[in-house]
XYZ file of C-alpha atoms in Angstrom:
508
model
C 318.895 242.382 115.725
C 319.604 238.923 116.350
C 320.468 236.454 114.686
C 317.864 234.033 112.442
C 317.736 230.521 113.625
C 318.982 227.720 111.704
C 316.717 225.767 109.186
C 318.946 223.891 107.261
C 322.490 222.624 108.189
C 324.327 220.775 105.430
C 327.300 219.238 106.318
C 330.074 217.592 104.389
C 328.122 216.501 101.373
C 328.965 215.578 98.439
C 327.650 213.616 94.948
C 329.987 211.280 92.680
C 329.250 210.123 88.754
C 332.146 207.595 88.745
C 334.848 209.676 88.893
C 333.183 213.398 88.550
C 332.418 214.753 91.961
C 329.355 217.245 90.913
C 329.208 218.586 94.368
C 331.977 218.197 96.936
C 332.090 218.846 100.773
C 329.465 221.251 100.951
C 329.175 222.922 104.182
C 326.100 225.527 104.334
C 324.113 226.878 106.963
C 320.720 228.713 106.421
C 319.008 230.665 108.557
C 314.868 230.118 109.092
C 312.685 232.892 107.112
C 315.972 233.926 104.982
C 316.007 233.827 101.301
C 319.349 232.240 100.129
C 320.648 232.435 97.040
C 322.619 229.592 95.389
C 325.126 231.235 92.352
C 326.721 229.714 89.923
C 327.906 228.996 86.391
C 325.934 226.385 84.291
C 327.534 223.163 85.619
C 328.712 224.880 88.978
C 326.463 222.170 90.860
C 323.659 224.270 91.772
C 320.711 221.860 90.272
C 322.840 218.858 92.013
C 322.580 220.643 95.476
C 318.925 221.262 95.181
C 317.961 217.773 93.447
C 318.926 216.754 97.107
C 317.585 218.455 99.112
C 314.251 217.749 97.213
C 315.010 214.021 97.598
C 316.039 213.663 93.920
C 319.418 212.889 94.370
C 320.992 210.583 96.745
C 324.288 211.820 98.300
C 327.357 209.921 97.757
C 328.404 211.122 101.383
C 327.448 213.887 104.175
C 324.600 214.948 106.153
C 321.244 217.738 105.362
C 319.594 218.750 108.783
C 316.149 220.425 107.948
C 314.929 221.538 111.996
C 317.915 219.429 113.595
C 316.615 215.735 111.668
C 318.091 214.643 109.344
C 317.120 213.841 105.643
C 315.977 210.270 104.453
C 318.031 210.767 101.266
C 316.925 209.936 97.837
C 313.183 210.124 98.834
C 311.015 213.200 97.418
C 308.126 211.953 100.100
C 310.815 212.244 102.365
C 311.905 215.960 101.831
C 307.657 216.824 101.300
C 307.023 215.561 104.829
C 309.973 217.939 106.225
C 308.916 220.502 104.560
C 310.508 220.836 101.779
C 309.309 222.166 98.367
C 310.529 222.540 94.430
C 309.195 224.730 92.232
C 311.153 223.695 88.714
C 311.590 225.927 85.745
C 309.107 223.080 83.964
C 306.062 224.060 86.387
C 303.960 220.507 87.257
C 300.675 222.796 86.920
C 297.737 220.293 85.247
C 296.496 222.513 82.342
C 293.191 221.079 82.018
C 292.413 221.485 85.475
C 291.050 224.372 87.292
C 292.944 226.949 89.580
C 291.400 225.408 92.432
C 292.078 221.755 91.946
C 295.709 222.282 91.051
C 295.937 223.891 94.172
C 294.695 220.860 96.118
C 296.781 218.171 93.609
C 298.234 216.218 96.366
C 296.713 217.272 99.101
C 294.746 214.895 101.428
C 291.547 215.439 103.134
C 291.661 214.688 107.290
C 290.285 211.436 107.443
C 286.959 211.758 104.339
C 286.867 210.099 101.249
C 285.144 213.274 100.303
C 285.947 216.735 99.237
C 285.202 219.324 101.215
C 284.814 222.631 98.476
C 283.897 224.853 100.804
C 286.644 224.449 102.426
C 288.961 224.533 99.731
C 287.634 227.995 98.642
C 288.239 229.737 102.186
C 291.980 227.909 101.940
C 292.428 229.382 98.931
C 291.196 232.417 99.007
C 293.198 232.989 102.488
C 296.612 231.706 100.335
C 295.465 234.255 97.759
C 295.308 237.180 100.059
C 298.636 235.546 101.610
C 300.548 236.158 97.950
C 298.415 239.532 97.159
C 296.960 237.518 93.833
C 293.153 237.550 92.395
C 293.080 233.892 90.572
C 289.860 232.938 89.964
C 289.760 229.565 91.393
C 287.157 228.093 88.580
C 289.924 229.537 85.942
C 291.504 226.682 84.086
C 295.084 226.942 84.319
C 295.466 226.433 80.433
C 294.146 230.308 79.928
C 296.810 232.023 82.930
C 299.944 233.298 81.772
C 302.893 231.770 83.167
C 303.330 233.810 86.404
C 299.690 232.802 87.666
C 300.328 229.136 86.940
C 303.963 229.943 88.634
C 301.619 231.539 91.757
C 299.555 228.178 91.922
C 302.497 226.427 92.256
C 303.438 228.440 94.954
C 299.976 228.143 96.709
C 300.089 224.401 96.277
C 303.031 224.843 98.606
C 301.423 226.605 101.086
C 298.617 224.547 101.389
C 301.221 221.276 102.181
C 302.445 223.076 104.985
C 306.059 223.733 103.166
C 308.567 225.337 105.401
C 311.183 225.693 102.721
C 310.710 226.498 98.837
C 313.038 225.870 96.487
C 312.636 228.197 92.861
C 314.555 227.445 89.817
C 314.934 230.158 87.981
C 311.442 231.455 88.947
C 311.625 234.751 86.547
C 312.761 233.230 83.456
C 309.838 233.337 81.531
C 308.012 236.150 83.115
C 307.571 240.031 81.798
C 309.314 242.697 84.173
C 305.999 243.476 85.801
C 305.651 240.167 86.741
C 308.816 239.270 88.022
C 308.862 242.174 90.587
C 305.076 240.643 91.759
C 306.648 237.403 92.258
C 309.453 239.428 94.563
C 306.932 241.033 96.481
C 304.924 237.682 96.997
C 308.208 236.171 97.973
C 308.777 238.743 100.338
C 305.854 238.395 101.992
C 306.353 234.999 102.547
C 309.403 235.810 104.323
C 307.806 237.730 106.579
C 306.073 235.115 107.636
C 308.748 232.951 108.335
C 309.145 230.731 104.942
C 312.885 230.194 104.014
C 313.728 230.593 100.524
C 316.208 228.991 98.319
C 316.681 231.056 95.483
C 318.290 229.782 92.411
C 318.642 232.669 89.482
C 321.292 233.692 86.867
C 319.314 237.243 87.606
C 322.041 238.839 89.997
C 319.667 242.063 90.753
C 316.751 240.238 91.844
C 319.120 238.360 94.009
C 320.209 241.517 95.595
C 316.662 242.982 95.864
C 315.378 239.861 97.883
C 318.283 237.521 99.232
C 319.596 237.891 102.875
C 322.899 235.641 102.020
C 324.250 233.173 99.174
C 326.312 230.731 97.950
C 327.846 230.541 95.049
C 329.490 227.291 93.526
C 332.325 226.789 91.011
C 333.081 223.048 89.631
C 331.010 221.530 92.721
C 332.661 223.415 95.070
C 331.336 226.533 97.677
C 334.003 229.047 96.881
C 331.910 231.981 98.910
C 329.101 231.753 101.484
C 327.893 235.216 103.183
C 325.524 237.457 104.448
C 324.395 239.464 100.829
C 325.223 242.529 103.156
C 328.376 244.734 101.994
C 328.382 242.683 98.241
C 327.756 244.283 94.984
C 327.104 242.558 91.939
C 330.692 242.990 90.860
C 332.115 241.113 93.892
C 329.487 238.359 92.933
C 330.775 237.809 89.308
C 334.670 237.637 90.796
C 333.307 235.110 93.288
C 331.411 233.198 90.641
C 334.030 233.204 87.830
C 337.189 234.222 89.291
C 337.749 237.192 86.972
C 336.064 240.934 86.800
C 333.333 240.410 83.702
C 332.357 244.337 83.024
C 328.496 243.894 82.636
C 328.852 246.381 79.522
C 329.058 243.325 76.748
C 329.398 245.934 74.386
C 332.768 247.188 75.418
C 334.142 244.076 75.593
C 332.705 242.701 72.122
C 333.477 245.713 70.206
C 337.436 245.944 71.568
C 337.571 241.794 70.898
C 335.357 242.406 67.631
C 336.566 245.650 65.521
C 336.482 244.071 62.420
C 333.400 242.418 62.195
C 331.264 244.716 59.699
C 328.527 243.559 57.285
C 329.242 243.228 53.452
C 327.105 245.212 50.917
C 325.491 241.911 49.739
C 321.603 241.805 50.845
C 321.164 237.806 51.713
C 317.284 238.694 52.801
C 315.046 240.983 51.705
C 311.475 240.941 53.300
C 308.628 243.105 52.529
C 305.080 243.564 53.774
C 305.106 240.451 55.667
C 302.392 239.946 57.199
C 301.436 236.339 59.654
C 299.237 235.190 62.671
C 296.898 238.016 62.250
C 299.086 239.984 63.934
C 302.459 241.314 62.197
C 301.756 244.082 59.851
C 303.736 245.355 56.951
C 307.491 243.874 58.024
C 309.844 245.006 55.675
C 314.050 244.895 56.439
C 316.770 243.504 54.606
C 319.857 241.477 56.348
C 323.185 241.696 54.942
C 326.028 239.241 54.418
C 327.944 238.791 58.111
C 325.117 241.047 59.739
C 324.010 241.036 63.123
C 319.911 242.338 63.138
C 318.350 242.425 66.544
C 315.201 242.822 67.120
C 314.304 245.079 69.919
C 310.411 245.103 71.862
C 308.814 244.016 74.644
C 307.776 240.249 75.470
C 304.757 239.629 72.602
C 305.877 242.668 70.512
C 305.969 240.347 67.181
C 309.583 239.175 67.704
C 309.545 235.647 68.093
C 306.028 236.001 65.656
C 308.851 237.058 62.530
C 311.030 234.209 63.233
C 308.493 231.613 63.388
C 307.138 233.217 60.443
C 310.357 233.060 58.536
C 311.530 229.426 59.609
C 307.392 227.923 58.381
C 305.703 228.234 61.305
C 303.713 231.551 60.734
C 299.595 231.109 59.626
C 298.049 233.311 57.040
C 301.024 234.619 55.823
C 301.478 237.244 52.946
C 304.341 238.900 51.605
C 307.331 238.702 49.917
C 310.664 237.239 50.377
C 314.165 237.009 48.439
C 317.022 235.389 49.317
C 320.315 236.560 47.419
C 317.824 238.630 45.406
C 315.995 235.578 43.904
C 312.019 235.620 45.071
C 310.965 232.319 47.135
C 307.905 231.611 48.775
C 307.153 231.998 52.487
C 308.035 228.562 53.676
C 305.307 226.581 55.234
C 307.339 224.109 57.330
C 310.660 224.128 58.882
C 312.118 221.606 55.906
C 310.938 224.712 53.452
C 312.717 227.370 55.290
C 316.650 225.275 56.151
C 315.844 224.810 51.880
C 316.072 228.608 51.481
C 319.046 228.436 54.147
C 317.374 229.931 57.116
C 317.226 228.116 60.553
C 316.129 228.915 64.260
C 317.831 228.245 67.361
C 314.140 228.453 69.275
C 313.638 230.460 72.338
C 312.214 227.293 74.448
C 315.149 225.002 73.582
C 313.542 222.004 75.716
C 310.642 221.722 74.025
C 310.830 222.660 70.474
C 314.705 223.085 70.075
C 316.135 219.284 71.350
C 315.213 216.316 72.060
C 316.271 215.668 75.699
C 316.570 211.580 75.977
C 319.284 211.662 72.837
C 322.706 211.914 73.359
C 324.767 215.209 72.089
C 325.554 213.931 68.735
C 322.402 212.999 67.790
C 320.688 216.062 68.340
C 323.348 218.245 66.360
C 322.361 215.333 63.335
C 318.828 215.214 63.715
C 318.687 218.552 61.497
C 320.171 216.671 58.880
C 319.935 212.893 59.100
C 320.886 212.268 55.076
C 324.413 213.332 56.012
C 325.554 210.344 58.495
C 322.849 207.774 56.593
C 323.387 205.296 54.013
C 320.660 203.168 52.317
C 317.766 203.837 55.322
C 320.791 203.266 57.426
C 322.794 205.457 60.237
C 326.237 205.899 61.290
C 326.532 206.414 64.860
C 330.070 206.455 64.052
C 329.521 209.286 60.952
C 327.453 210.687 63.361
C 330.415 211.057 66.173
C 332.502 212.563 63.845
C 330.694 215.383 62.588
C 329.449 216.342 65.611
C 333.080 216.501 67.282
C 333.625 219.696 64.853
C 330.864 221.598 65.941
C 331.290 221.024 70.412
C 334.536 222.457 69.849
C 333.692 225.201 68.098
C 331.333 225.721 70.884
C 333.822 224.708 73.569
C 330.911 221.945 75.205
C 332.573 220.914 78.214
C 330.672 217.394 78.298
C 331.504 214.091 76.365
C 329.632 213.789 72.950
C 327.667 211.021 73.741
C 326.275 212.909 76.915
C 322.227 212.326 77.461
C 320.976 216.169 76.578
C 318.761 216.218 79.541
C 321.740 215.776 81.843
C 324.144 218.795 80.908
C 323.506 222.097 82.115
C 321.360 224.968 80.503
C 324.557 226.550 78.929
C 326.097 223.279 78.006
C 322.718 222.507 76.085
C 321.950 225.983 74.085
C 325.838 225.463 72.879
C 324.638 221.810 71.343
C 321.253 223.950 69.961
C 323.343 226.585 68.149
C 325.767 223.173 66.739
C 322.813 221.616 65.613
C 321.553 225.262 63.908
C 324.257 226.322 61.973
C 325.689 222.728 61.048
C 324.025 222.862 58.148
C 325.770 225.921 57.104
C 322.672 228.447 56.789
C 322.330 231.649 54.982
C 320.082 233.348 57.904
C 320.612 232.215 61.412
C 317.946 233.247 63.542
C 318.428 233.304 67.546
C 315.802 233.574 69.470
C 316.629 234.167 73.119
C 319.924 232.592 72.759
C 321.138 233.398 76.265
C 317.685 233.007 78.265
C 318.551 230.573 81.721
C 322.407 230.468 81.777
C 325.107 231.886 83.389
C 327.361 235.369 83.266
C 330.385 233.669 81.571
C 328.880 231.206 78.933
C 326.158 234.375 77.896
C 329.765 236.061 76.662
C 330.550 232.621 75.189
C 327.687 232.577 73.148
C 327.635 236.334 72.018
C 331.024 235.768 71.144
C 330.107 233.104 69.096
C 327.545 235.101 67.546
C 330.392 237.707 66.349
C 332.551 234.859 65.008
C 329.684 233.505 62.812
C 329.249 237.084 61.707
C 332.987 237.303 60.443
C 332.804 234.265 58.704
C 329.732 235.764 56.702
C 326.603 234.271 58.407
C 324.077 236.423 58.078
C 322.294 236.923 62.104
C 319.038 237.960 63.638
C 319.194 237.995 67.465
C 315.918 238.273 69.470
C 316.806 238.754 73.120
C 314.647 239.534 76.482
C 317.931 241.380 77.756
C 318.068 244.426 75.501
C 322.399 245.142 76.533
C 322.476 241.533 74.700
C 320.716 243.018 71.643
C 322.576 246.560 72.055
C 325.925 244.450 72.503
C 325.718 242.177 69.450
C 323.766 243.820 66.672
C 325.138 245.782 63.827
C 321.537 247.247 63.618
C 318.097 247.198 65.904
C 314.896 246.832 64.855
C 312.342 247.690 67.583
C 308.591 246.226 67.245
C 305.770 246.909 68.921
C 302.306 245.661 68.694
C 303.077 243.894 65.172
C 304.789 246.330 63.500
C 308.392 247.817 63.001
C 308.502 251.364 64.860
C 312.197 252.195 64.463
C 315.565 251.412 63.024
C 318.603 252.055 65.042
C 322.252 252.180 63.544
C 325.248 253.027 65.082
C 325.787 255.304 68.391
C 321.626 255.204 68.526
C 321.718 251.790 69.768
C 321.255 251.787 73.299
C 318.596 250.475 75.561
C 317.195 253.207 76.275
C 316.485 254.394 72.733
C 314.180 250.242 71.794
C 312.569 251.347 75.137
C 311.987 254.987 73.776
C 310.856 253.749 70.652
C 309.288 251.022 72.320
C 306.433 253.129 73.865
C 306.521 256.284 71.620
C 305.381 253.805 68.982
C 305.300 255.852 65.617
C 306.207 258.846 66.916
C 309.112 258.698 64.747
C 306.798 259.308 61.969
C 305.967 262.447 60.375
């Protein structure tokens, strides 16, 4: 077989904030109709590299070769007209628009002021039966799930003629089923001689798709191969410079032995019921208890922690907290008043507020503790905050813009802001979801610690070995309800996906 041409050639480059290099003589070759992967820790550089190559980021120094020319640096238009294309983890899709016309955003007609439709159909319906997908082009993107608006994006591509496609972690928000029909669609496009970049903290898609990979440590390639002969192991030593065992459990319960939940019931919920949906939740949580919650994506999970932090809608039910009855809180303010708070599973949008620096957003839960007479202390402010990033070991100054710092750096200032108000009930919802190997132990560690000290936990988590690892006790859901409880040696993945889809067959 010989050898793939090269596509892109990238050549001594590197990017400098002052005195931080965030990527430093990269040298990479990649080969036309490959899919590369680019590995890394949160931080490691990775969204650096690919901000420019998009035409995001100017390079301090070095060259990018896309076909033998080189890039006009700093330029998105630039990268577009070589062929170059991003899909981000925030998709651009227009949700008020139809299938058809977000396929066509940007796209210009040869020579007409006027839209050809006809036209537009046959190209998209021939970029449909390219990616094996049955859109209905008058569908408003506002009613398709995420991977449909994620397969637009991709058609959108297509249609500009791209030669390269760049995917941020492209699975992240997508159900099992559809992440291995966005592989297939990507493999296709392979065939056909599209090179993909592939950026993903998911190390078996990586092996199920990738031809080669790179895999960055502090700005720096420290391994650059063919994915032939590698095993995920190898990866992780490559990527962290230590084994990880992928068995969290092991690990947690040797570091953790003593961390065992008090007789003292902190929550005690019965027949809740919310959004028309969850029926008949009843579980207590104990003092320096970890409760996962085990189910499939739209199981109820993240429908009980809304519920419990104010955001549920015709709710019923009961609640106590240390045994004394309180009502189902309506708002957020209600629920941190009976001591429960969320770390949200979309941290972006609901969890932080991206244009404030770090110390701010850890405040912002409680703004009466660094204020004075309708005034704030930036300096109060500083000060509390510096407790909580190194508690969470945040490896970025405290007066770091949020948006800036990496996806592990920023769900370690969410979980600062959470419990800095000391709650009863911390709730976690996806915790882990879009970061790296080493900071996912970081956090579950974390977890554990907050356990000891007598935080009472519940964990909702996509990866069920997180759930298995952490939790003192499962709860699996399905279709609104609670179907099982697991406790000791019966928590295991495979027994939340047993109960998962035997629903109630536990019941006699």
């Amino acid at each position: 077989m010989t050898k793939a041409a090269p596509i892109i050639n990238i050549t001594n480059l590197s990017k400098k904030y002052g005195e931080f290099f965030a990527n430093q003589s990269i040298h990479i070759t990649i080969s036309k109709g490959h899919c590369h992967a680019f590995i890394g820790q949160n931080g490691s550089g990775k969204s650096t590299l690919i901000g420019m190559l998009s035409g995001r980021i100017k390079p301090t120094e070095g060259n990018i070769f896309i076909d033998q020319n080189e890039l006009h640096y700093g330029d998105p238009h630039s990268s577009r007209e070589a062929g170059i294309a991003t899909i981000f983890q925030e998709l651009t899709i227009i949700p008020n628009m139809t299938a058809l016309d977000n396929v066509f955003l940007g796209f210009k007609e040869d020579k007409s002021i006027l839209v050809n439709r006809k036209k537009r159909l046959e190209r998209f319906y021939e970029l449909s039966k390219l990616l094996n997908t049955r859109i209905s082009p008058n569908s408003y993107a506002i009613d398709l799930s995420v991977a449909d608006q994620q397969i637009l994006e991709i058609m959108r591509c297509l249609n500009l003629d791209s030669k390269i496609l760049i995917l941020d972690e492209p699975t992240s928000s997508l159900a099992q089923n559809e992440r291995e029909a966005l592989l297939e669609a990507l493999t296709e496009l392979k065939k056909r001689g599209i090179t993909i970049l592939y950026v993903s903290h998911h190390l078996d898609e990586i092996m199920k798709i990738c031809d080669s990979f790179t895999v960055l440590k502090n700005g720096v390639v420290t391994e650059h191969s063919s994915i032939e002969g590698w095993t995920k192991q190898k990866i992780v030593h490559a990527m962290l410079g230590e084994e990880i065992d992928s068995d969290f459990k092991e690990i947690l319960v040797q570091e953790y032995p003593n961390q065992i939940p008090s007789e003292e019931i902190i929550l005690e919920v019965a027949n809740l019921e919310s959004f028309h949906f969850l029926k008949n939740i009843s579980f207590t949580l104990k003092r320096g208890e970890i409760l996962g919650l085990g189910g499939l994506v739209g199981s109820g999970r993240s429908a009980i922690a809304n519920t419990l932090y104010g955001l549920g809608e015709n709710c019923k039910g009961t609640i106590k907290i240390q045994g004394e009855s309180v009502k189902i809180p309506f708002t957020p303010r209600q629920a941190i008043g009976n001591g429960i708070v969320l770390a949200p599973e979309d941290r972006k949008k609901k969890g932080l507020h991206l244009g404030f620096e770090v110390h701010e957003n850890i405040n912002l839960i409680d703004l009466k503790r660094i204020g004075s007479y309708g005034f704030l202390s930036t300096k109060r402010s500083k000060k509390l905050a510096q407790q909580y990033i190194q508690e969470f070991k945040l490896t970025r100054p405290i007066n770091s813009i949020v948006k800036n710092l990496s996806g592990g750096n920023q769900q370690k200032v969410l979980l600062s802001k959470v419990t800095s108000v000391n709650p009863k009930v911390l709730i976690v919802d996806e915790p882990t979801r879009g970061i790296d190997v080493g900071v996912k132990l970081d956090v579950l560690r974390k977890l554990k610690e907050l356990a000891m000290q007598g935080m009472s936990i519940i964990i909702i988590s996509s990866e069920l070995e997180e759930v298995v690892a952490v939790s003192n006790r499962v709860l699996v859901i399905s279709k609104g309800e609670i179907v099982s409880e697991l406790k000791g040696k019966d928590i295991s993945v495979n027994k939340i996906v047993e109960s998962t889809f035997l629903e109630g067959s536990h019941q006699t």
